[in-house]
mmCIF file of C-alpha atoms in Angstrom:
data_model
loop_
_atom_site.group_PDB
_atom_site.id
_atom_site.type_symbol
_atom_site.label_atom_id
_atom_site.label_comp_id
_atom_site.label_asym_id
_atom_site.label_seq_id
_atom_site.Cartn_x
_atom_site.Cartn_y
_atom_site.Cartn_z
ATOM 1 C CA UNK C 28 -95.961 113.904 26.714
ATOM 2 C CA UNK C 29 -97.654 115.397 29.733
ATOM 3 C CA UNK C 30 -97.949 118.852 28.339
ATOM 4 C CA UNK C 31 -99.754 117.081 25.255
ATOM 5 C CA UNK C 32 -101.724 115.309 27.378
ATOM 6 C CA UNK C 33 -102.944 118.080 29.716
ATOM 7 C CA UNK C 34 -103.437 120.122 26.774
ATOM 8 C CA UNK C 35 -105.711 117.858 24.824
ATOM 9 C CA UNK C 36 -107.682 116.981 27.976
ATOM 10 C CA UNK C 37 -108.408 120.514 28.750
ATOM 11 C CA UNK C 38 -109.120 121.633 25.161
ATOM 12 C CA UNK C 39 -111.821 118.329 24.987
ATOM 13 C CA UNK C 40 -113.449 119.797 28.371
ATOM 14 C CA UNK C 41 -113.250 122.851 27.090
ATOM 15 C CA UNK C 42 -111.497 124.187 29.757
ATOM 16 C CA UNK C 43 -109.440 127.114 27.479
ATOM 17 C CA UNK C 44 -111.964 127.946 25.617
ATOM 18 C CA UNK C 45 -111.756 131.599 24.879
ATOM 19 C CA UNK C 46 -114.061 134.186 23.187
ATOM 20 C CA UNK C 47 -111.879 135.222 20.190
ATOM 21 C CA UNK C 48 -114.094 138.521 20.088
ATOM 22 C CA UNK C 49 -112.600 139.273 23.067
ATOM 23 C CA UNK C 50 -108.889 139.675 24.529
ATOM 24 C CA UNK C 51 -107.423 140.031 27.781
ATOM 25 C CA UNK C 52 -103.961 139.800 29.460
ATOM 26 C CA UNK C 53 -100.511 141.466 28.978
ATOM 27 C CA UNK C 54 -99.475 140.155 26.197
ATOM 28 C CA UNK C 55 -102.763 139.491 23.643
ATOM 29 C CA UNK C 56 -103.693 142.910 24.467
ATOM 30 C CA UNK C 57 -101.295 144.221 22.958
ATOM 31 C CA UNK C 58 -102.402 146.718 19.102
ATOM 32 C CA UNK C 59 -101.493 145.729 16.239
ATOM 33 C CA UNK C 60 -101.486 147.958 12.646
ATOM 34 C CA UNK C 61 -103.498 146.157 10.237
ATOM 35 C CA UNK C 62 -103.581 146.601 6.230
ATOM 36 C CA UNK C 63 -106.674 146.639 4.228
ATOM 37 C CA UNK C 64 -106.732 143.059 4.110
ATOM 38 C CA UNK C 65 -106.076 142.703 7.914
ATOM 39 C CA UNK C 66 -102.942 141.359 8.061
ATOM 40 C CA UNK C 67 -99.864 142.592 10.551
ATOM 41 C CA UNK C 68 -98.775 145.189 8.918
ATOM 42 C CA UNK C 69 -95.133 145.646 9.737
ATOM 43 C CA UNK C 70 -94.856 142.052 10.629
ATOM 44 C CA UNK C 71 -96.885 140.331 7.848
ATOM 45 C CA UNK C 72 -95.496 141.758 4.310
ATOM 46 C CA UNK C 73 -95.636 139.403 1.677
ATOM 47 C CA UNK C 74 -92.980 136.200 1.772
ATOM 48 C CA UNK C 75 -90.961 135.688 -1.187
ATOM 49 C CA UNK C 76 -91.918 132.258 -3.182
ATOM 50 C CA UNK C 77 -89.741 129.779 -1.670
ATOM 51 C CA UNK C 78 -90.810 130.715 1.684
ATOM 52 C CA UNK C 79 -92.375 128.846 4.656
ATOM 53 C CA UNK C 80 -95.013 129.165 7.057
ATOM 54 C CA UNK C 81 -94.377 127.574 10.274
ATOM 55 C CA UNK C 82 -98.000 127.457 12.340
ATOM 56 C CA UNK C 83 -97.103 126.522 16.020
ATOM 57 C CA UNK C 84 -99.536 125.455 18.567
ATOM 58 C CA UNK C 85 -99.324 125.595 22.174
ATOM 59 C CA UNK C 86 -97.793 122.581 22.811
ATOM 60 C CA UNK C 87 -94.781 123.179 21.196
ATOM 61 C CA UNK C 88 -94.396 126.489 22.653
ATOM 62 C CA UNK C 89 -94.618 124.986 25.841
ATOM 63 C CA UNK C 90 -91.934 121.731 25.518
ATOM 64 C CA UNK C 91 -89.806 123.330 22.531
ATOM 65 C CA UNK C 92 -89.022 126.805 23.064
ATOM 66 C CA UNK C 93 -85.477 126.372 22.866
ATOM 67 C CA UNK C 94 -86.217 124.810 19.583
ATOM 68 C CA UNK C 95 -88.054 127.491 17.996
ATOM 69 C CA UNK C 96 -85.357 129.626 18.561
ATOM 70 C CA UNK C 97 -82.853 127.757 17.367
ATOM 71 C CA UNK C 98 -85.246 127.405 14.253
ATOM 72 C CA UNK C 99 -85.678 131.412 13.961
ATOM 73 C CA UNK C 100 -81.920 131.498 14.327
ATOM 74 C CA UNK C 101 -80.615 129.210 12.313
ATOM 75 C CA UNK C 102 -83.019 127.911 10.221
ATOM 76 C CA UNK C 103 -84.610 124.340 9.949
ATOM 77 C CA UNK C 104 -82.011 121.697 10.136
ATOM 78 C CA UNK C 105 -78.891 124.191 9.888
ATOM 79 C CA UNK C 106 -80.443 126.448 6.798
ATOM 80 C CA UNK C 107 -82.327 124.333 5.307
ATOM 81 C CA UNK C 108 -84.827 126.754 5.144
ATOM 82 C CA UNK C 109 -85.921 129.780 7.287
ATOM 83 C CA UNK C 110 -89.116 129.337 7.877
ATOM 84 C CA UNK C 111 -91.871 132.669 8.883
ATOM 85 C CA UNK C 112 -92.696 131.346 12.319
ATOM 86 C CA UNK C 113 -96.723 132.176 12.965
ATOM 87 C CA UNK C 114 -98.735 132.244 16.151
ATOM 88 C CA UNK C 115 -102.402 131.433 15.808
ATOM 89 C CA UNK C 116 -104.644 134.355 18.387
ATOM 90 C CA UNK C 117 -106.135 131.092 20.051
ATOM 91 C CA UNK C 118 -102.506 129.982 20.983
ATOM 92 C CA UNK C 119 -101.752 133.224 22.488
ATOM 93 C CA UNK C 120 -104.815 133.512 24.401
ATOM 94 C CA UNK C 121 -104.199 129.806 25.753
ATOM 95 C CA UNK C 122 -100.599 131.201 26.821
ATOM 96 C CA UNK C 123 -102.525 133.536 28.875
ATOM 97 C CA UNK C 124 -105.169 131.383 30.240
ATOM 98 C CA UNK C 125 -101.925 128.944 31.323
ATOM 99 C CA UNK C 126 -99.894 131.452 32.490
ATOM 100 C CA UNK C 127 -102.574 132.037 35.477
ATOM 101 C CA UNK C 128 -102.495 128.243 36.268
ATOM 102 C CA UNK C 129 -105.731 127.685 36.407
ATOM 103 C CA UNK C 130 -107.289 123.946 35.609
ATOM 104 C CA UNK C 131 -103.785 122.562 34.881
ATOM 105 C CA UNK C 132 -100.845 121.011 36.702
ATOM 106 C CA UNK C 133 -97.949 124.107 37.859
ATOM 107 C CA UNK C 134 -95.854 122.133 36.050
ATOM 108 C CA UNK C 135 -97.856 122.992 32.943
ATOM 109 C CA UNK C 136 -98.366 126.401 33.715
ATOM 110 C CA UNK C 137 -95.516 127.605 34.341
ATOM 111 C CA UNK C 138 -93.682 126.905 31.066
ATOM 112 C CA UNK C 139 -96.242 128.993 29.795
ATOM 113 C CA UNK C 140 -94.186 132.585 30.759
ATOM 114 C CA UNK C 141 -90.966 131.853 29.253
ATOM 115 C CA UNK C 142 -92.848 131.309 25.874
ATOM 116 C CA UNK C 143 -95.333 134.719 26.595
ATOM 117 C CA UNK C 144 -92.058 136.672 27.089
ATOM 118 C CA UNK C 145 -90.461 135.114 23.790
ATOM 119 C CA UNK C 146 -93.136 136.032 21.777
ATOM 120 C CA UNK C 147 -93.648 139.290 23.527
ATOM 121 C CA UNK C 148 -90.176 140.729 23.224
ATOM 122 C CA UNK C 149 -89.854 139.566 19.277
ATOM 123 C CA UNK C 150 -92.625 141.151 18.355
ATOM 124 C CA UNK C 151 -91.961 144.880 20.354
ATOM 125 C CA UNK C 152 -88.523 144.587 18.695
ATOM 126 C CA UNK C 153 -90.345 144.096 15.361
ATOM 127 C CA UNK C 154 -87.742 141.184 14.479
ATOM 128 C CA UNK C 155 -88.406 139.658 11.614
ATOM 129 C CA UNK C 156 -89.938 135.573 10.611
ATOM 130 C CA UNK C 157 -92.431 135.630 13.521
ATOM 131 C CA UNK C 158 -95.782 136.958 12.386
ATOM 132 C CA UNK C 159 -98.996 136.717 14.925
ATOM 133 C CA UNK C 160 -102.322 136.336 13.730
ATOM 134 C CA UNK C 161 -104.611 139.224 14.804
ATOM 135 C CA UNK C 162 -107.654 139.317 16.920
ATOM 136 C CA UNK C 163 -109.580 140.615 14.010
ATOM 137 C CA UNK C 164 -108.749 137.591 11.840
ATOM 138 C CA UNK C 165 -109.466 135.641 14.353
ATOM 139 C CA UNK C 166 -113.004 136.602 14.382
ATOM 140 C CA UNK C 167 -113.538 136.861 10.665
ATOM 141 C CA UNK C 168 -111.904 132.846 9.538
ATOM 142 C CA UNK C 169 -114.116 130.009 8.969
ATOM 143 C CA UNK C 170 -112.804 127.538 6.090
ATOM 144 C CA UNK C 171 -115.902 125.465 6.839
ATOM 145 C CA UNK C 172 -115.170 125.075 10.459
ATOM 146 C CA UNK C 173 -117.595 125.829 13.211
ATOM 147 C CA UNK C 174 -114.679 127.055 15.731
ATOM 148 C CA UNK C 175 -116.617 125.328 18.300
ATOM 149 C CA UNK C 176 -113.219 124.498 20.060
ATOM 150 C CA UNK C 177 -109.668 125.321 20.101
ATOM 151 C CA UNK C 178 -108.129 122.371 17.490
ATOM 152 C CA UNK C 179 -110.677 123.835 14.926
ATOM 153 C CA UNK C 180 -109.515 127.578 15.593
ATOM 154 C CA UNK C 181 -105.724 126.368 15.448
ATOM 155 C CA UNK C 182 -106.826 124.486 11.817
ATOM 156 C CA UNK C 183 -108.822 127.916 10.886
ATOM 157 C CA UNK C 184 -105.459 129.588 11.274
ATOM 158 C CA UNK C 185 -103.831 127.782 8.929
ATOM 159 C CA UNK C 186 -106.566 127.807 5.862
ATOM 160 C CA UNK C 187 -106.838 131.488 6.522
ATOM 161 C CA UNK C 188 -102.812 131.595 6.181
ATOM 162 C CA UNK C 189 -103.052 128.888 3.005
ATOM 163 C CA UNK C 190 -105.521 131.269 1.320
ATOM 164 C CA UNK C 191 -103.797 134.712 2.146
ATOM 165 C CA UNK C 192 -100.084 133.171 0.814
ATOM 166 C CA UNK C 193 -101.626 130.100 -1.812
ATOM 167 C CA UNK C 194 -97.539 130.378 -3.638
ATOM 168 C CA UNK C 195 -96.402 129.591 -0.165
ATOM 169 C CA UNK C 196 -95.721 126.111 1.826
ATOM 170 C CA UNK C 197 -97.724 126.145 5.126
ATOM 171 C CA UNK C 198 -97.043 123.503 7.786
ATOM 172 C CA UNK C 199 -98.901 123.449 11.307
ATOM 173 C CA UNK C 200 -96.120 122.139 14.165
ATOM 174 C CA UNK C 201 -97.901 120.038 16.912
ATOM 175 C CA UNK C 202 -97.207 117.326 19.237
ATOM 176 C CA UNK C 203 -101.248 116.543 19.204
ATOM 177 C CA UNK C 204 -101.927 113.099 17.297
ATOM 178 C CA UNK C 205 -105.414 114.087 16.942
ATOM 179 C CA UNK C 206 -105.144 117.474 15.371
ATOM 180 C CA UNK C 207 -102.268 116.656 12.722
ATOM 181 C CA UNK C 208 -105.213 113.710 11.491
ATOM 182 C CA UNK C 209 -107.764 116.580 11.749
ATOM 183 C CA UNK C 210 -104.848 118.970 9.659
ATOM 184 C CA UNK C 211 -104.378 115.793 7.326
ATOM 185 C CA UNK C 212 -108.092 115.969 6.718
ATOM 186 C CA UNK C 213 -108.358 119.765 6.171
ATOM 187 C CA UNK C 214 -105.763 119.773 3.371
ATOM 188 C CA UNK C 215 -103.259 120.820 6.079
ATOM 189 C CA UNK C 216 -99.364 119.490 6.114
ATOM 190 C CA UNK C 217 -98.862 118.504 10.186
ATOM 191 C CA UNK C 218 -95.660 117.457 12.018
ATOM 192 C CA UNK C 219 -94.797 116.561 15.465
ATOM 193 C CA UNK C 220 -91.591 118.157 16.772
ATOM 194 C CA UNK C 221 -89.869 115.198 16.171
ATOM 195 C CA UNK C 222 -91.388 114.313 12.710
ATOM 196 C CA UNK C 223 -90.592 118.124 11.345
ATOM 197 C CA UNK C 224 -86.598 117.400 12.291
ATOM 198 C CA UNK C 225 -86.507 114.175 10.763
ATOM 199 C CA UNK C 226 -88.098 115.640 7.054
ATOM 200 C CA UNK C 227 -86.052 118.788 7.475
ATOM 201 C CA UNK C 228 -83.009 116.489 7.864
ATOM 202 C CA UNK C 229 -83.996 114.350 4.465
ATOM 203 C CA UNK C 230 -84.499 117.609 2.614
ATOM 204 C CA UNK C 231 -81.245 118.580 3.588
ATOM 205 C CA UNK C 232 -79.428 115.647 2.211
ATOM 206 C CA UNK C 233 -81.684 115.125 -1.018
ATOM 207 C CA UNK C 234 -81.077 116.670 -4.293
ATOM 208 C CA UNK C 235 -85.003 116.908 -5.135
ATOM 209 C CA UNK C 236 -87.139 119.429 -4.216
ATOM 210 C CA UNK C 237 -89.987 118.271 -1.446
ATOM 211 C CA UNK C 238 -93.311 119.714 -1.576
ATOM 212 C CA UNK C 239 -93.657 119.281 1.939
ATOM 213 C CA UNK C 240 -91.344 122.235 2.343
ATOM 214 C CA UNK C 241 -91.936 124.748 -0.956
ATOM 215 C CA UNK C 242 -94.559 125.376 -3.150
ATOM 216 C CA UNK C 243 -94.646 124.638 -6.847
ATOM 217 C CA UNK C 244 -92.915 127.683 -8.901
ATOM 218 C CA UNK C 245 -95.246 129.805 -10.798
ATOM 219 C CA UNK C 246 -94.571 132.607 -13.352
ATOM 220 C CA UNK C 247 -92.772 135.367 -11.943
ATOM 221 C CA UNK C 248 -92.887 138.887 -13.396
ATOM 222 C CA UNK C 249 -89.662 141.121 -13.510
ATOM 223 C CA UNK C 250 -91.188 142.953 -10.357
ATOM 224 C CA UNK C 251 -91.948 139.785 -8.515
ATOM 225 C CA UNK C 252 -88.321 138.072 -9.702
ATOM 226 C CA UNK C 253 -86.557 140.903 -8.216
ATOM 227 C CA UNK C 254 -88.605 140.804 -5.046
ATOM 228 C CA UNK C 255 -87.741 137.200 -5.172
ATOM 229 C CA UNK C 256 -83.652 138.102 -6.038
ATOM 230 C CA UNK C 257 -84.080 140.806 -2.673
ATOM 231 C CA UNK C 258 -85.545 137.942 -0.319
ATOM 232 C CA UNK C 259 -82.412 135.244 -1.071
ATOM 233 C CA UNK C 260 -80.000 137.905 -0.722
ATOM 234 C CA UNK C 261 -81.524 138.299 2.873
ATOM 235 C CA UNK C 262 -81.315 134.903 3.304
ATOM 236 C CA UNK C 263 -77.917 134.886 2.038
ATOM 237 C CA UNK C 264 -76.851 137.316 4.484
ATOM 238 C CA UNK C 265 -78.716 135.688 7.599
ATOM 239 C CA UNK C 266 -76.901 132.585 6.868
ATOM 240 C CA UNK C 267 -73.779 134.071 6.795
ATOM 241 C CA UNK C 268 -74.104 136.215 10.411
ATOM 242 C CA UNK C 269 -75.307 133.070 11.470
ATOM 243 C CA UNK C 270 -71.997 131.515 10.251
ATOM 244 C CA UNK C 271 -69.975 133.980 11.964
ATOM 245 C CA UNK C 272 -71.899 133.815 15.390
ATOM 246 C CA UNK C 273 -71.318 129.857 15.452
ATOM 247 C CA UNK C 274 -67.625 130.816 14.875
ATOM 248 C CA UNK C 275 -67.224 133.499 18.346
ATOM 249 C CA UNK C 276 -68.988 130.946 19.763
ATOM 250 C CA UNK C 277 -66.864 128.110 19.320
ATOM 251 C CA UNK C 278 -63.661 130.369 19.728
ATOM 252 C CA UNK C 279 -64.731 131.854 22.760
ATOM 253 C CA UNK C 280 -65.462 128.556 24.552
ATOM 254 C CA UNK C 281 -62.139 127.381 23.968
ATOM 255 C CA UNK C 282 -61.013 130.436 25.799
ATOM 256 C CA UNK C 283 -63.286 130.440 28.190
ATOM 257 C CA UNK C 284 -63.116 126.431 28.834
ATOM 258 C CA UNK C 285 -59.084 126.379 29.229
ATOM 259 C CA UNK C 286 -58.874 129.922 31.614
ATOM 260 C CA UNK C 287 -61.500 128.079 33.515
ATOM 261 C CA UNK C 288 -59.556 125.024 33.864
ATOM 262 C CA UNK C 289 -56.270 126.853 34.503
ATOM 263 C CA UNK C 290 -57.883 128.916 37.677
ATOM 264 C CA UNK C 291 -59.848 126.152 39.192
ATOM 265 C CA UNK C 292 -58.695 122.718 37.859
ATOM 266 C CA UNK C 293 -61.030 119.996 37.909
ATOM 267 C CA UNK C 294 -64.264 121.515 39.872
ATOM 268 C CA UNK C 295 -64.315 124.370 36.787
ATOM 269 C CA UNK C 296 -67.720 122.667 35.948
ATOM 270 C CA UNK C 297 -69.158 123.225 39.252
ATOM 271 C CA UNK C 298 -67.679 126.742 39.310
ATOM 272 C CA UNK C 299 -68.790 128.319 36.013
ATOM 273 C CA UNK C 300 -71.439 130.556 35.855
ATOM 274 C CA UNK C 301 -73.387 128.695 32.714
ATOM 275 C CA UNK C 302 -72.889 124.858 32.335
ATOM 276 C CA UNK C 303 -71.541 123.815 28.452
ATOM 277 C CA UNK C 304 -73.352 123.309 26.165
ATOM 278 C CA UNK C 305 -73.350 127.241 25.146
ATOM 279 C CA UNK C 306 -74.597 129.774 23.253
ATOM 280 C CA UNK C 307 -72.668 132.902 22.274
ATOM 281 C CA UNK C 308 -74.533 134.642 24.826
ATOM 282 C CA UNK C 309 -73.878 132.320 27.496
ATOM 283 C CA UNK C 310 -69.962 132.173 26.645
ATOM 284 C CA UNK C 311 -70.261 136.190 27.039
ATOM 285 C CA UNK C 312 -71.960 136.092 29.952
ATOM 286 C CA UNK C 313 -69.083 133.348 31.473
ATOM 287 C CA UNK C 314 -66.790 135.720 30.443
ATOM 288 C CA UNK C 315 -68.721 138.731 32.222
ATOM 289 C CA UNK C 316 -68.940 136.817 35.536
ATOM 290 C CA UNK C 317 -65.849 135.757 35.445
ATOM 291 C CA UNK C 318 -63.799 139.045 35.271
ATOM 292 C CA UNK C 319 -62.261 139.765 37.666
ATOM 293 C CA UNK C 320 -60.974 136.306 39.476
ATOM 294 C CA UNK C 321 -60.606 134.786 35.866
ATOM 295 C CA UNK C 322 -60.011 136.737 32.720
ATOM 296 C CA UNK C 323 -59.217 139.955 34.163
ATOM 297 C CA UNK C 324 -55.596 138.416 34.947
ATOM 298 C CA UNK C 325 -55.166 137.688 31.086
ATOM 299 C CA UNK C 326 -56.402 140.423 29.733
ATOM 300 C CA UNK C 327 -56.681 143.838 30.214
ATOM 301 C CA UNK C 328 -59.746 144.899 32.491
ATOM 302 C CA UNK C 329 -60.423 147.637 29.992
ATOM 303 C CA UNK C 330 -61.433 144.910 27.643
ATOM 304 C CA UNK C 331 -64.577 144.265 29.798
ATOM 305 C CA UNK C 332 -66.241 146.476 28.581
ATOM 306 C CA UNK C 333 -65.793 144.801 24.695
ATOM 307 C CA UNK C 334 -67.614 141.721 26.142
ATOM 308 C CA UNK C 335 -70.447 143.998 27.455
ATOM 309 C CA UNK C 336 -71.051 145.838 24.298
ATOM 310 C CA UNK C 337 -71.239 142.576 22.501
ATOM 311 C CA UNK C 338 -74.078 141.126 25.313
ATOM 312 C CA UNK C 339 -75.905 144.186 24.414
ATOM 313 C CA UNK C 340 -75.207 143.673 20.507
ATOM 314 C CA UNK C 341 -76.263 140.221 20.402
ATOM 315 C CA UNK C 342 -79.429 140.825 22.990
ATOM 316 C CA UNK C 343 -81.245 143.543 21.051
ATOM 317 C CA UNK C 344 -82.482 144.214 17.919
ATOM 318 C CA UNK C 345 -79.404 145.573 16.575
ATOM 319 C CA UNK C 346 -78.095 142.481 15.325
ATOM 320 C CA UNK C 347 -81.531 141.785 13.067
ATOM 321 C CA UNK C 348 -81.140 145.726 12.054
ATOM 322 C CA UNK C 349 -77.519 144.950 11.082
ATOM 323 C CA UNK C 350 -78.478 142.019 9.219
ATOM 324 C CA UNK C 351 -80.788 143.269 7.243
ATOM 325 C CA UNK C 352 -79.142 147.011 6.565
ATOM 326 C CA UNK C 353 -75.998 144.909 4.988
ATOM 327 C CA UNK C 354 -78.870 142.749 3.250
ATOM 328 C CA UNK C 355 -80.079 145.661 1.243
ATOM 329 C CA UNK C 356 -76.615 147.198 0.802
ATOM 330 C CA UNK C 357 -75.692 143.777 -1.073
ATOM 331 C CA UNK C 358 -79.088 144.255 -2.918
ATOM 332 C CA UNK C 359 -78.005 147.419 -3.960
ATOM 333 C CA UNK C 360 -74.817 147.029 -5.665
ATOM 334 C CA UNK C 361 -76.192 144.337 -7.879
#
């Protein structure tokens, strides 16, 4: 609650405000290609039907990082849906306003970086279901809104996004009481953190389709159908990587928990190189740091170097290329 609290106090002084004709800092200076209409191009290509627009604002960034990936990763409540995650400008140029600690507590600030770096390295590897909103949007929305502070740019995100993808569900993800009622107001769907798990989880376990998730259908044409065939495939094929990931994972900890155990007994917890619970990447790196005074008396050393090619795998863009390439490969056989 203090990150909400520090936000909404500075964005009522008007201590972020930011000039959104304007951008500065590492990562908002960053080009971006833009289509006719203005949109990302590489990053902002049209969503099938069934898709969702996830609008963050900063305070989830800040207190739910882990969160949002999780959500790019595997989807909202395990699949549910996978979601297009979107960053409004105005979030990104609070991110760097916050990152220099100015006005704020540290321990504000400085949960700012992790998120900048996030954001940053998804979007150089051009991975895909995280669009940002460009400066030149920015500058152009209105909706009715004045923009006269930082809620109201946040809420001009959204309409803009509402109007540019009308067959698509659009839901703004904050942790701010006061803008999800100014959201409500707009014609804007708003959940807390917590309130976005708990209707993700009731969509999951209903048989009816809620509207607070995907759009009413509309005619399709053959063109748009397959499009629409092409995008569920990809879905198809995300869940089932993802499937396969959570399986290394949970085979690898077993391995990686008993060796453990074996070498060093009961103080294995204090000993291990990233506390449970894991990710695959964190059971690879355990296995990495371990080696030599662990695994390397199991299995042959020369099998090190399997274990480093899957860090690298699973840290870079290869694994979204992979997905995707097998994706269309799928698509094409059909």
């Amino acid at each position: 609650m203090q990150v909400v609290e520090e936000l909404h106090l500075a964005r009522s002084k008007k201590c972020l405000e930011v000039d959104v004709t304007h951008s500065y800092g590492e990562l908002t200076c960053m080009d971006m290609d833009l289509t006719e209409d203005g949109a990302a191009n590489t990053l902002c290509k049209q969503p099938s039907q069934q898709d969702l627009i996830l609008v963050l604002d900063t305070n989830i960034l800040l207190s739910h990082l882990a969160y949002i990936k999780n959500i790019r990763s595997h989807g909202l409540a395990d699949e549910v849906s996978f979601p297009v995650i979107l960053i409004p400008w105005v979030v990104l140029q609070e991110l760097d306003f916050l990152k220099r600690g100015k006005d704020l507590s540290g321990s504000v600030a400085h949960l700012a970086i992790p998120a900048i770096s996030y954001i940053y390295n998804t979007l150089k590897n051009r991975e895909p279901r995280l669009w940002g909103q460009s400066m030149q949007q920015a500058a152009e929305s209105s909706y009715g809104l004045k923009g006269e502070n930082n809620d109201d740019r946040v809420l001009q995100c959204c309409l803009q996004y509402q109007n540019l993808y009308p067959e698509c569900a659009l839901i703004l993800c904050t942790n701010d009481k006061n803008l999800c009622s100014k959201a409500f107001l707009c014609g804007v769907k708003a959940f807390s953190k917590r309130d976005l798990e708990s209707e993700a989880k009731k969509f999951k376990h209903s048989n009816l389709p809620l509207q607070n998730f995907k759009p009413s259908t509309t005619p399709h044409t053959s063109h748009q159908a397959s499009l629409a065939v092409f995008e569920k495939t990809k879905r198809d094929v995300s869940r089932e990587v993802c499937e396969l990931e959570d399986c290394l994972r949970d085979v690898l900890s077993d391995v990686l928990e008993v060796e453990m155990k074996a070498v060093y007994d009961d103080l294995w917890l204090e000993v291990v190189y990233r506390k449970p619970p894991w990710s695959l990447l964190d059971v690879l790196q355990c296995l990495k740091k371990h080696w030599i005074a662990v695994f390397g008396q199991v299995i042959q050393r020369k099998k090190l170097q399997l274990v480093l090619n899957l860090i690298n795998f699973f840290q870079s863009s290869k694994f979204t290329k992979v997905t995707l390439s097998f994706g269309v490969s799928v698509m094409s056989m059909r």
